[in-house]
């Protein structure tokens, strides 16, 4: 069974600084997708960034980028130039190529300090 | 704006009193999902509908049922809520069941059981 592990329950970063959130996963599959979702306080979860396992190039979306290490089964999220609006719970998620089921990690609560 | 709407945002019920949570979507997506998210935990998939085809997760208790009368609406029925059912319930949609498909989440309904 696939599992997703986020080892940092909470993190804090100063505004304008860079922070990296860690995520590891376990699967025996070769075809899968990885996601980072953001859940702000009392607001809905939104997709931050997505990575296809067959792509070697790391995905980037504006200030958000990932470091995808397929052999190590690692998928970290880097947030550059952190903003107060980045304060949220961040979930790493895995989706098998064979199913449409999202498997979430336990989340990392990120606080951006002014 | 196309979106996923959940009503109510906060629901209080009594132990054993049936409760229904509502989700609607304007995205015209084929798939609708219900997740349970307990405090400080990852969202856990309860079931999903692909069009009218209902797919239950193996570990979803019988106490939880769902209805999808049309493309736009999906309901979560909890027949006899227990204290352990207090949680945030998230509705999500996706256009189809392909693995790379993004899921769009509603804001959630926070259920309190007294």
PDB file of N, CA and C in Angstrom, chain A residues 49 66 74 76-77 81 96 100 102 108:
ATOM      1  N   UNK A  49       0.819  22.696  -6.640  1.00  0.00           N
ATOM      2  CA  UNK A  49       1.732  22.251  -7.694  1.00  0.00           C
ATOM      3  C   UNK A  49       1.580  20.750  -7.890  1.00  0.00           C
ATOM      4  N   UNK A  66       9.310  22.315  -6.779  1.00  0.00           N
ATOM      5  CA  UNK A  66       9.502  21.043  -6.085  1.00  0.00           C
ATOM      6  C   UNK A  66      10.878  20.498  -6.402  1.00  0.00           C
ATOM      7  N   UNK A  74      11.268  11.053  -2.806  1.00  0.00           N
ATOM      8  CA  UNK A  74      11.196  12.292  -2.056  1.00  0.00           C
ATOM      9  C   UNK A  74      10.588  13.377  -2.938  1.00  0.00           C
ATOM     10  N   UNK A  76       9.894  17.315  -2.154  1.00  0.00           N
ATOM     11  CA  UNK A  76       9.834  18.473  -1.265  1.00  0.00           C
ATOM     12  C   UNK A  76       9.332  19.707  -2.000  1.00  0.00           C
ATOM     13  N   UNK A  77       8.741  20.600  -1.252  1.00  0.00           N
ATOM     14  CA  UNK A  77       8.179  21.850  -1.783  1.00  0.00           C
ATOM     15  C   UNK A  77       9.002  23.019  -1.278  1.00  0.00           C
ATOM     16  N   UNK A  81      10.521  33.629  -1.348  1.00  0.00           N
ATOM     17  CA  UNK A  81       9.923  34.937  -1.063  1.00  0.00           C
ATOM     18  C   UNK A  81       8.585  34.763  -0.331  1.00  0.00           C
ATOM     19  N   UNK A  96      -1.966   7.129  -7.487  1.00  0.00           N
ATOM     20  CA  UNK A  96      -1.477   6.029  -8.309  1.00  0.00           C
ATOM     21  C   UNK A  96      -1.908   6.198  -9.755  1.00  0.00           C
ATOM     22  N   UNK A 100      -7.750   6.561  -9.034  1.00  0.00           N
ATOM     23  CA  UNK A 100      -7.878   8.005  -8.894  1.00  0.00           C
ATOM     24  C   UNK A 100      -7.924   8.422  -7.430  1.00  0.00           C
ATOM     25  N   UNK A 102      -6.573   9.790  -4.040  1.00  0.00           N
ATOM     26  CA  UNK A 102      -5.526  10.637  -3.486  1.00  0.00           C
ATOM     27  C   UNK A 102      -5.180  10.148  -2.089  1.00  0.00           C
ATOM     28  N   UNK A 108       1.837  19.701   6.996  1.00  0.00           N
ATOM     29  CA  UNK A 108       2.792  20.573   7.681  1.00  0.00           C
ATOM     30  C   UNK A 108       2.144  21.936   7.834  1.00  0.00           C
TER      31      UNK A 108
END
